[in-house]
Tab-separated table of C-alpha atoms in Angstrom:
chain	number	residue	atom	x	y	z
A	1	MET	CA	-24.743	-18.152	1.150
A	2	LEU	CA	-23.125	-18.802	4.498
A	3	THR	CA	-19.701	-19.240	2.898
A	4	MET	CA	-20.226	-15.936	1.089
A	5	LEU	CA	-20.959	-14.127	4.372
A	6	GLY	CA	-17.910	-15.816	5.875
A	7	GLN	CA	-15.763	-14.654	2.966
A	8	LEU	CA	-16.983	-11.080	3.412
A	9	ALA	CA	-16.131	-11.156	7.132
A	10	LEU	CA	-12.694	-12.565	6.315
A	11	ALA	CA	-12.130	-9.815	3.739
A	12	TYR	CA	-12.885	-7.194	6.406
A	13	VAL	CA	-10.475	-8.839	8.856
A	14	ALA	CA	-7.699	-9.142	6.258
A	15	VAL	CA	-7.966	-5.486	5.226
A	16	LEU	CA	-7.887	-4.483	8.891
A	17	GLY	CA	-4.743	-6.571	9.402
A	18	PHE	CA	-2.952	-5.059	6.408
A	19	GLY	CA	-3.948	-1.611	7.640
A	20	LEU	CA	-2.234	-2.367	10.947
A	21	ILE	CA	0.940	-3.490	9.143
A	22	ILE	CA	1.281	-0.373	6.983
A	23	ASN	CA	0.187	1.848	9.879
A	24	ILE	CA	-2.788	3.739	8.501
A	25	PRO	CA	-4.451	6.229	10.893
A	26	ARG	CA	-6.796	4.598	13.433
A	27	ARG	CA	-9.924	6.418	12.316
A	28	ALA	CA	-9.408	5.203	8.737
A	29	LEU	CA	-9.257	1.493	9.676
A	30	ASN	CA	-12.988	0.869	9.793
A	31	VAL	CA	-13.786	2.660	6.524
A	32	ALA	CA	-10.943	0.858	4.724
A	33	GLY	CA	-12.282	-2.444	6.033
A	34	TRP	CA	-15.756	-1.712	4.707
A	35	ILE	CA	-14.392	-0.743	1.292
A	36	GLY	CA	-12.506	-4.033	1.212
A	37	THR	CA	-15.647	-5.966	2.163
A	38	LEU	CA	-17.875	-4.239	-0.398
A	39	THR	CA	-15.440	-4.691	-3.269
A	40	TRP	CA	-14.802	-8.321	-2.339
A	41	GLY	CA	-18.579	-8.746	-2.439
A	42	CYS	CA	-18.581	-7.359	-6.014
A	43	TYR	CA	-15.795	-9.820	-6.873
A	44	LEU	CA	-17.796	-12.735	-5.435
A	45	ILE	CA	-20.898	-11.712	-7.391
A	46	VAL	CA	-18.872	-11.624	-10.619
A	47	GLN	CA	-17.458	-15.053	-9.716
A	48	SER	CA	-20.912	-16.518	-9.136
A	49	PHE	CA	-21.889	-15.473	-12.678
A	50	ASP	CA	-18.778	-17.255	-14.017
A	51	GLY	CA	-17.118	-13.931	-14.842
A	52	GLY	CA	-13.615	-15.170	-14.120
A	53	VAL	CA	-10.854	-13.845	-11.882
A	54	VAL	CA	-9.668	-11.130	-14.269
A	55	LEU	CA	-13.063	-9.451	-14.725
A	56	GLY	CA	-13.683	-9.772	-10.981
A	57	SER	CA	-10.395	-8.039	-10.205
A	58	LEU	CA	-11.201	-5.291	-12.723
A	59	ILE	CA	-14.617	-4.593	-11.173
A	60	GLY	CA	-13.139	-4.807	-7.679
A	61	SER	CA	-10.350	-2.341	-8.357
A	62	ILE	CA	-12.745	0.109	-10.030
A	63	GLY	CA	-14.841	-0.089	-6.859
A	64	ILE	CA	-11.783	0.445	-4.663
A	65	GLY	CA	-10.685	3.491	-6.681
A	66	VAL	CA	-14.102	5.167	-6.602
A	67	LEU	CA	-14.994	4.315	-2.991
A	68	GLY	CA	-11.474	5.235	-1.835
A	69	ASN	CA	-11.815	8.647	-3.410
A	70	LEU	CA	-15.234	9.209	-1.803
A	71	ALA	CA	-13.863	8.117	1.573
A	72	ALA	CA	-10.891	10.452	1.113
A	73	HIS	CA	-13.264	13.396	0.623
A	74	TYR	CA	-15.432	12.312	3.542
A	75	LYS	CA	-12.568	11.738	6.000
A	76	LYS	CA	-10.252	14.459	4.571
A	77	MET	CA	-7.304	12.075	4.190
A	78	PRO	CA	-5.186	10.986	1.195
A	79	SER	CA	-6.972	8.351	-0.870
A	80	ILE	CA	-4.025	5.879	-0.853
A	81	ILE	CA	-4.788	5.288	2.838
A	82	PHE	CA	-8.006	3.559	1.761
A	83	ASN	CA	-6.812	2.112	-1.548
A	84	ILE	CA	-3.762	0.145	-0.477
A	85	PRO	CA	-5.224	-1.943	2.399
A	86	SER	CA	-8.439	-2.649	0.466
A	87	LEU	CA	-6.440	-4.039	-2.422
A	88	VAL	CA	-4.832	-6.795	-0.346
A	89	SER	CA	-7.482	-9.418	-1.130
A	90	PHE	CA	-7.043	-8.853	-4.882
A	91	VAL	CA	-3.287	-9.477	-4.962
A	92	PRO	CA	-2.703	-12.598	-7.124
A	93	GLY	CA	-0.647	-14.232	-4.364
A	94	SER	CA	-1.876	-17.740	-5.019
A	95	GLN	CA	-1.081	-17.625	-8.744
A	96	ALA	CA	2.296	-15.960	-8.145
A	97	TYR	CA	3.235	-18.721	-5.709
A	98	GLN	CA	2.141	-21.448	-8.129
A	99	MET	CA	4.275	-19.770	-10.800
A	100	VAL	CA	7.377	-19.795	-8.592
A	101	ARG	CA	6.758	-23.397	-7.522
A	102	THR	CA	6.282	-24.750	-11.034
A	103	PHE	CA	9.336	-22.825	-12.265
A	104	ALA	CA	11.396	-24.238	-9.384
A	105	VAL	CA	10.452	-27.841	-10.139
A	106	GLY	CA	11.053	-27.326	-13.865
A	107	ARG	CA	7.490	-27.510	-15.272
A	108	TYR	CA	8.023	-24.471	-17.450
A	109	LEU	CA	4.878	-24.698	-19.591
A	110	THR	CA	2.575	-24.672	-16.560
A	111	ALA	CA	4.698	-21.907	-15.040
A	112	VAL	CA	4.252	-19.677	-18.088
A	113	GLY	CA	0.502	-20.234	-17.839
A	114	PHE	CA	0.488	-19.065	-14.218
A	115	MET	CA	2.740	-16.141	-15.139
A	116	LEU	CA	0.241	-14.990	-17.765
A	117	GLN	CA	-2.512	-15.167	-15.144
A	118	VAL	CA	-0.481	-12.994	-12.745
A	119	VAL	CA	0.243	-10.459	-15.506
A	120	MET	CA	-3.413	-10.338	-16.554
A	121	ILE	CA	-4.725	-9.873	-13.011
A	122	THR	CA	-2.164	-7.154	-12.259
A	123	GLY	CA	-3.021	-5.457	-15.547
A	124	ALA	CA	-6.736	-5.662	-14.736
A	125	ILE	CA	-6.099	-3.985	-11.377
A	126	ALA	CA	-4.075	-1.204	-13.035
A	127	LEU	CA	-6.766	-0.704	-15.690
A	128	GLY	CA	-9.378	-0.649	-12.947
A	129	PHE	CA	-7.552	2.201	-11.233
A	130	LEU	CA	-7.398	4.071	-14.535
A	131	LEU	CA	-11.150	3.686	-15.081
A	132	ALA	CA	-11.804	4.658	-11.457
A	133	GLU	CA	-9.787	7.853	-12.000
A	134	LEU	CA	-12.014	8.622	-14.992
A	135	ILE	CA	-15.164	8.044	-12.919
A	136	ASN	CA	-13.759	10.206	-10.105
A	137	ARG	CA	-13.143	13.087	-12.524
A	138	LEU	CA	-16.703	12.665	-13.851
A	139	ILE	CA	-18.118	12.764	-10.317
A	140	THR	CA	-16.147	15.944	-9.502
A	141	PHE	CA	-17.270	17.537	-12.770
A	142	CYS	CA	-20.937	16.651	-12.156
A	143	LEU	CA	-20.775	17.995	-8.601
A	144	GLN	CA	-19.262	21.261	-9.877
A	145	GLN	CA	-21.973	21.631	-12.515
A	146	TRP	CA	-24.654	20.857	-9.936
A	147	GLY	CA	-23.236	23.501	-7.604
A	148	ARG	CA	-23.211	26.041	-10.439
A	149	LEU	CA	-26.829	25.236	-11.352
A	150	ARG	CA	-27.959	25.702	-7.772
A	151	GLN	CA	-26.296	29.113	-7.572
A	152	ILE	CA	-28.325	30.315	-10.543
B	1	MET	CA	19.317	33.232	10.568
B	2	LEU	CA	17.030	31.995	7.834
B	3	THR	CA	15.392	34.426	5.459
B	4	THR	CA	11.688	34.003	4.738
B	5	ASP	CA	12.351	32.432	1.334
B	6	GLU	CA	14.719	29.930	2.858
B	7	LEU	CA	12.247	29.020	5.577
B	8	ILE	CA	9.476	28.513	3.022
B	9	ILE	CA	11.673	26.228	0.933
B	10	ALA	CA	12.920	24.351	4.000
B	11	THR	CA	9.335	23.771	5.165
B	12	CYS	CA	8.160	22.563	1.754
B	13	LEU	CA	11.162	20.265	1.425
B	14	LYS	CA	10.593	18.801	4.890
B	15	ALA	CA	6.962	18.077	4.037
B	16	GLY	CA	7.946	16.508	0.720
B	17	GLN	CA	10.721	14.465	2.272
B	18	ILE	CA	8.464	13.014	4.976
B	19	MET	CA	5.786	12.134	2.431
B	20	VAL	CA	8.127	10.392	-0.014
B	21	GLU	CA	9.955	8.560	2.786
B	22	ASN	CA	6.733	7.124	4.133
B	23	GLY	CA	5.144	5.891	0.929
B	24	SER	CA	3.052	8.639	-0.642
B	25	GLU	CA	2.611	8.852	-4.389
B	26	ILE	CA	4.592	11.559	-6.204
B	27	SER	CA	1.738	13.688	-7.536
B	28	ARG	CA	0.372	14.160	-4.013
B	29	VAL	CA	3.801	15.280	-2.753
B	30	ASP	CA	4.099	17.762	-5.616
B	31	ASP	CA	0.603	19.054	-4.892
B	32	THR	CA	1.188	19.460	-1.140
B	33	MET	CA	4.494	21.288	-1.629
B	34	SER	CA	3.034	23.750	-4.136
B	35	ARG	CA	0.046	24.349	-1.867
B	36	ILE	CA	2.268	25.148	1.125
B	37	ALA	CA	4.342	27.518	-1.036
B	38	GLN	CA	1.218	29.164	-2.422
B	39	ASN	CA	-0.306	29.624	1.020
B	40	ALA	CA	2.983	31.110	2.242
B	41	GLY	CA	2.604	33.783	-0.414
B	42	VAL	CA	5.055	32.532	-3.031
B	43	THR	CA	4.117	32.538	-6.698
B	44	GLY	CA	6.265	30.685	-9.190
B	45	ALA	CA	7.607	27.937	-6.974
B	46	ASN	CA	9.243	25.058	-8.823
B	47	THR	CA	9.220	21.610	-7.280
B	48	TYR	CA	10.895	18.509	-8.624
B	49	VAL	CA	10.089	15.309	-6.753
B	50	THR	CA	11.565	11.865	-7.345
B	51	ILE	CA	11.663	8.927	-4.974
B	52	THR	CA	15.347	9.499	-4.180
B	53	GLY	CA	15.366	13.266	-3.782
B	54	VAL	CA	13.246	16.407	-3.544
B	55	MET	CA	14.267	19.774	-5.024
B	56	MET	CA	12.649	23.171	-4.882
B	57	SER	CA	13.408	26.702	-5.999
B	58	ILE	CA	11.499	29.963	-6.177
B	59	GLN	CA	11.481	31.575	-9.597
B	60	GLY	CA	13.560	34.738	-9.759
B	61	ARG	CA	14.897	34.544	-6.202
B	62	ASN	CA	18.257	33.389	-5.074
B	63	ALA	CA	17.191	30.345	-3.117
B	64	THR	CA	17.267	26.659	-4.048
B	65	GLN	CA	17.515	23.634	-1.805
B	66	ILE	CA	17.711	19.875	-2.236
B	67	ALA	CA	16.704	17.156	0.204
B	68	ALA	CA	18.070	13.654	-0.386
B	69	ILE	CA	15.961	10.644	0.525
B	70	LYS	CA	18.133	7.837	1.798
B	71	GLN	CA	15.640	5.270	2.999
B	72	ARG	CA	11.974	4.605	2.464
B	73	THR	CA	9.566	2.821	4.771
B	74	ILE	CA	5.795	2.550	4.805
B	75	ASP	CA	3.992	4.608	7.421
B	76	LEU	CA	0.819	6.086	5.978
B	77	GLU	CA	-0.064	7.743	9.287
B	78	LYS	CA	2.732	10.275	8.711
B	79	VAL	CA	1.480	10.999	5.191
B	80	ALA	CA	-1.950	11.736	6.644
B	81	GLN	CA	-0.419	13.950	9.359
B	82	VAL	CA	1.519	16.054	6.840
B	83	ASN	CA	-1.676	16.351	4.805
B	84	GLN	CA	-3.532	17.523	7.907
B	85	LEU	CA	-0.838	20.081	8.795
B	86	SER	CA	-0.903	21.437	5.249
B	87	ARG	CA	-4.674	21.806	5.471
B	88	SER	CA	-4.531	23.709	8.760
B	89	PHE	CA	-1.780	25.946	7.299
B	90	ALA	CA	-4.064	26.689	4.355
B	91	VAL	CA	-6.843	27.982	6.629
B	92	HIS	CA	-4.309	29.990	8.721
B	93	GLU	CA	-4.693	27.950	11.894
B	94	ILE	CA	-0.901	27.760	12.206
B	95	ASP	CA	1.865	30.027	10.862
B	96	LEU	CA	4.969	29.060	8.912
B	97	PRO	CA	7.503	28.620	11.797
B	98	THR	CA	4.964	26.479	13.701
B	99	LEU	CA	4.382	24.370	10.580
B	100	HIS	CA	8.130	23.846	10.212
B	101	ALA	CA	8.502	22.863	13.871
B	102	GLN	CA	5.522	20.488	13.742
B	103	LEU	CA	6.798	18.844	10.572
B	104	ALA	CA	10.093	18.142	12.356
B	105	GLN	CA	8.053	16.622	15.193
B	106	VAL	CA	6.131	14.382	12.791
B	107	ASP	CA	9.422	13.272	11.254
B	108	GLN	CA	10.839	12.276	14.652
B	109	ALA	CA	7.728	10.450	15.870
B	110	THR	CA	7.742	6.654	16.086
B	111	ARG	CA	5.034	4.448	14.672
B	112	SER	CA	1.722	4.667	16.451
B	113	PHE	CA	1.024	0.946	16.204
B	114	PRO	CA	3.480	-1.023	18.387
B	115	LEU	CA	5.177	-4.199	17.183
B	116	TRP	CA	2.701	-6.576	18.813
B	117	LEU	CA	-0.208	-4.903	17.062
B	118	GLN	CA	1.619	-5.212	13.736
B	119	LEU	CA	2.120	-8.911	14.482
B	120	VAL	CA	-1.621	-9.207	15.136
B	121	GLY	CA	-2.073	-7.503	11.776
B	122	ALA	CA	0.188	-10.073	10.098
B	123	ALA	CA	-1.808	-12.886	11.723
B	124	LEU	CA	-5.078	-11.314	10.546
B	125	VAL	CA	-3.766	-11.022	6.992
B	126	SER	CA	-2.266	-14.486	6.597
B	127	GLY	CA	-5.033	-16.693	7.990
B	128	PRO	CA	-8.135	-15.122	6.389
B	129	LEU	CA	-6.483	-14.665	2.988
B	130	MET	CA	-5.440	-18.317	2.975
B	131	ILE	CA	-9.072	-19.337	3.563
B	132	MET	CA	-10.323	-16.870	0.926
B	133	PHE	CA	-7.859	-18.038	-1.721
B	134	ARG	CA	-7.873	-21.773	-1.088
B	135	HIS	CA	-11.403	-22.403	0.276
B	136	GLU	CA	-10.284	-24.693	3.114
B	137	VAL	CA	-9.871	-24.233	6.877
B	138	VAL	CA	-7.713	-27.212	7.911
B	139	ASN	CA	-4.439	-25.311	7.697
B	140	THR	CA	-5.598	-22.070	9.334
B	141	TRP	CA	-3.649	-22.226	12.573
B	142	PRO	CA	-0.268	-23.222	11.103
B	143	THR	CA	-0.714	-20.432	8.530
B	144	VAL	CA	-1.493	-17.840	11.208
B	145	ALA	CA	1.491	-18.910	13.332
B	146	ILE	CA	3.984	-19.092	10.458
B	147	GLY	CA	2.729	-15.856	8.874
B	148	THR	CA	3.231	-14.008	12.160
B	149	LEU	CA	6.680	-15.537	12.610
B	150	GLY	CA	7.661	-14.630	9.048
B	151	TYR	CA	6.633	-11.017	9.564
B	152	LEU	CA	8.542	-10.899	12.885
B	153	VAL	CA	11.704	-12.185	11.164
B	154	PHE	CA	11.271	-9.615	8.387
B	155	TYR	CA	10.681	-6.770	10.862
B	156	LEU	CA	13.679	-7.558	13.083
B	157	LEU	CA	16.098	-8.125	10.190
B	158	ASN	CA	14.915	-4.994	8.404
B	159	ARG	CA	15.472	-3.012	11.572
B	160	TYR	CA	19.066	-4.160	12.125
B	161	LEU	CA	20.306	-5.030	8.619
B	162	LYS	CA	18.436	-2.178	6.896
B	163	ILE	CA	18.467	-4.069	3.578
B	164	LYS	CA	14.851	-4.707	2.684
B	165	PHE	CA	15.403	-7.287	-0.046
B	166	LEU	CA	17.740	-9.413	2.092
B	167	SER	CA	15.222	-9.401	4.964
B	168	GLU	CA	12.482	-10.492	2.577
B	169	LEU	CA	14.647	-13.310	1.249
B	170	VAL	CA	15.444	-14.605	4.744
B	171	ALA	CA	11.813	-14.265	5.852
B	172	ALA	CA	10.699	-16.283	2.815
B	173	LEU	CA	13.297	-18.957	3.632
B	174	VAL	CA	12.073	-19.151	7.233
B	175	ILE	CA	8.436	-19.377	6.086
B	176	GLY	CA	9.241	-22.156	3.627
B	177	ILE	CA	11.242	-24.205	6.121
B	178	MET	CA	8.663	-23.788	8.896
B	179	ALA	CA	5.827	-24.745	6.522
B	180	GLU	CA	7.717	-27.888	5.508
B	181	TRP	CA	8.311	-28.696	9.187
B	182	ALA	CA	4.650	-28.114	10.084
B	183	VAL	CA	3.554	-30.519	7.357
B	184	GLN	CA	6.125	-33.144	8.382
B	185	ILE	CA	5.023	-33.236	12.029
B	186	GLY	CA	1.413	-33.446	10.832
B	187	TRP	CA	0.232	-30.056	12.068
B	188	GLY	CA	-0.700	-28.903	8.578
B	189	THR	CA	-1.774	-30.945	5.574
B	190	ASN	CA	-0.878	-28.785	2.563
B	191	ILE	CA	2.459	-26.953	2.341
B	192	ASN	CA	1.297	-24.832	-0.621
B	193	ASP	CA	-1.649	-23.332	1.232
B	194	ILE	CA	0.440	-22.569	4.314
B	195	ILE	CA	3.123	-20.796	2.264
B	196	ILE	CA	0.601	-18.773	0.222
B	197	GLY	CA	-1.122	-17.469	3.350
B	198	SER	CA	2.068	-16.791	5.281
B	199	LEU	CA	3.632	-14.766	2.463
B	200	MET	CA	0.687	-12.376	2.140
B	201	PRO	CA	1.797	-9.893	4.874
B	202	LEU	CA	5.109	-9.440	3.010
B	203	VAL	CA	3.588	-8.797	-0.416
B	204	PRO	CA	4.847	-5.452	-1.828
B	205	GLY	CA	1.381	-3.899	-2.096
B	206	VAL	CA	2.365	-0.282	-1.482
B	207	PRO	CA	5.182	-0.023	-4.091
B	208	LEU	CA	2.990	-1.802	-6.644
B	209	THR	CA	-0.039	0.462	-6.127
B	210	ASN	CA	2.123	3.573	-6.092
B	211	ALA	CA	3.965	2.468	-9.220
B	212	VAL	CA	0.678	2.221	-11.090
B	213	ARG	CA	-0.534	5.555	-9.776
B	214	ASP	CA	2.751	7.336	-10.535
B	215	ILE	CA	2.901	5.988	-14.078
B	216	LEU	CA	-0.728	6.956	-14.694
B	217	ALA	CA	0.006	10.460	-13.390
B	218	GLY	CA	2.880	10.767	-15.887
B	219	ASN	CA	5.809	10.491	-13.468
B	220	PHE	CA	8.027	8.357	-15.647
B	221	VAL	CA	11.047	8.601	-13.365
B	222	SER	CA	9.457	7.456	-10.108
B	223	GLY	CA	6.801	5.097	-11.432
B	224	PRO	CA	9.102	2.586	-13.155
B	225	ALA	CA	11.592	2.914	-10.264
B	226	ARG	CA	8.886	1.835	-7.836
B	227	ALA	CA	7.829	-0.958	-10.171
B	228	VAL	CA	11.417	-2.225	-10.099
B	229	GLU	CA	11.356	-2.040	-6.290
B	230	ALA	CA	8.164	-4.095	-6.173
B	231	LEU	CA	9.561	-6.564	-8.695
B	232	ILE	CA	12.784	-7.098	-6.719
B	233	SER	CA	10.774	-7.612	-3.509
B	234	ALA	CA	8.584	-10.171	-5.239
B	235	ALA	CA	11.657	-11.842	-6.729
B	236	ALA	CA	13.334	-12.027	-3.292
B	237	LEU	CA	10.238	-13.692	-1.806
B	238	GLY	CA	9.931	-16.037	-4.771
B	239	PHE	CA	13.601	-16.975	-4.687
B	240	GLY	CA	13.449	-17.812	-0.971
B	241	ILE	CA	10.469	-20.084	-1.566
B	242	ALA	CA	12.037	-21.642	-4.657
B	243	VAL	CA	15.149	-22.578	-2.664
B	244	VAL	CA	13.029	-24.372	-0.051
B	245	ILE	CA	10.967	-26.187	-2.706
B	246	THR	CA	14.030	-27.460	-4.553
B	247	LEU	CA	15.704	-28.546	-1.296
B	248	PHE	CA	12.845	-30.738	-0.073
């Protein structure tokens, strides 16, 4: 439990740091950090049910896409400002490094295994964004219908 | 003296150029440019945006302009500022000449976060991500120090050499050598963990995310081009690390 809270705090800090590097507007920093924390929490929950890294990344990136869009409407800023920093904890950096290392020392079979992991995680993130786009369109559509109903 | 059509096109192109140069996705640039044209009273504006150039013409009039994009950096603050200016133009808070002048101002402005704050950012990225990925805290301080140093090397080289891939390669080399050194003097215990954490600030997150978004939006010129950019960045980082690993 304590390690989980620690991980969430670290996720917030890391997103904040990446936001500073790519120079997002100051008033977006906090919101981006919270999106990163929430989605990392979803990832950890999936992990604790033995869901695996790929499913965790999928759920996390769906969360980032949807929450980023909501934050963009709320703060009136482009949604990439929230998406890109929040995604930093989901980058398969560890697997990509292991792939390069095993390739460099000539253990090609292990390297291909790591490469497949990197490809699958990246694909899961891309698919997550696609699904998030779908959910965003649904939310906009429902809001429009709701507005029309209230006018009548 | 500029005619109205020319000023409208020049303003739209400036907005588009700033947005592409600073890391916005293509569909947003397209959208912003058409909105500015629409709010300036032009119907039938054609925009064509790629990551190396922006073109615009007005249907049936004798005006077309092209803006070339020579270099791209990542500065999302400017993207947000252009977005904001476009919004205030839409509600008639500012007129077209003011918008053009303010866009030029945004283009000239320097980054709002100074170098030291970016270095703090690099430190905040490398240490926490190392702990999150590897579930250990022994190597935190070497990772923070080497990650910050690696980002500093990348920043300075990129500023003076202006070749992004070369700067990434050298930064990866420096990170690898410093990590090896830290382990040899006994400051850190695991070279792998230190390198993983220290590389995270240099990961091409923006090109990768934008590549996915561009491809999903149907921009098959810019999306794959960005994917190639991200791939070459990743390859430069990987090659630098691979050299260090094979040497030691």
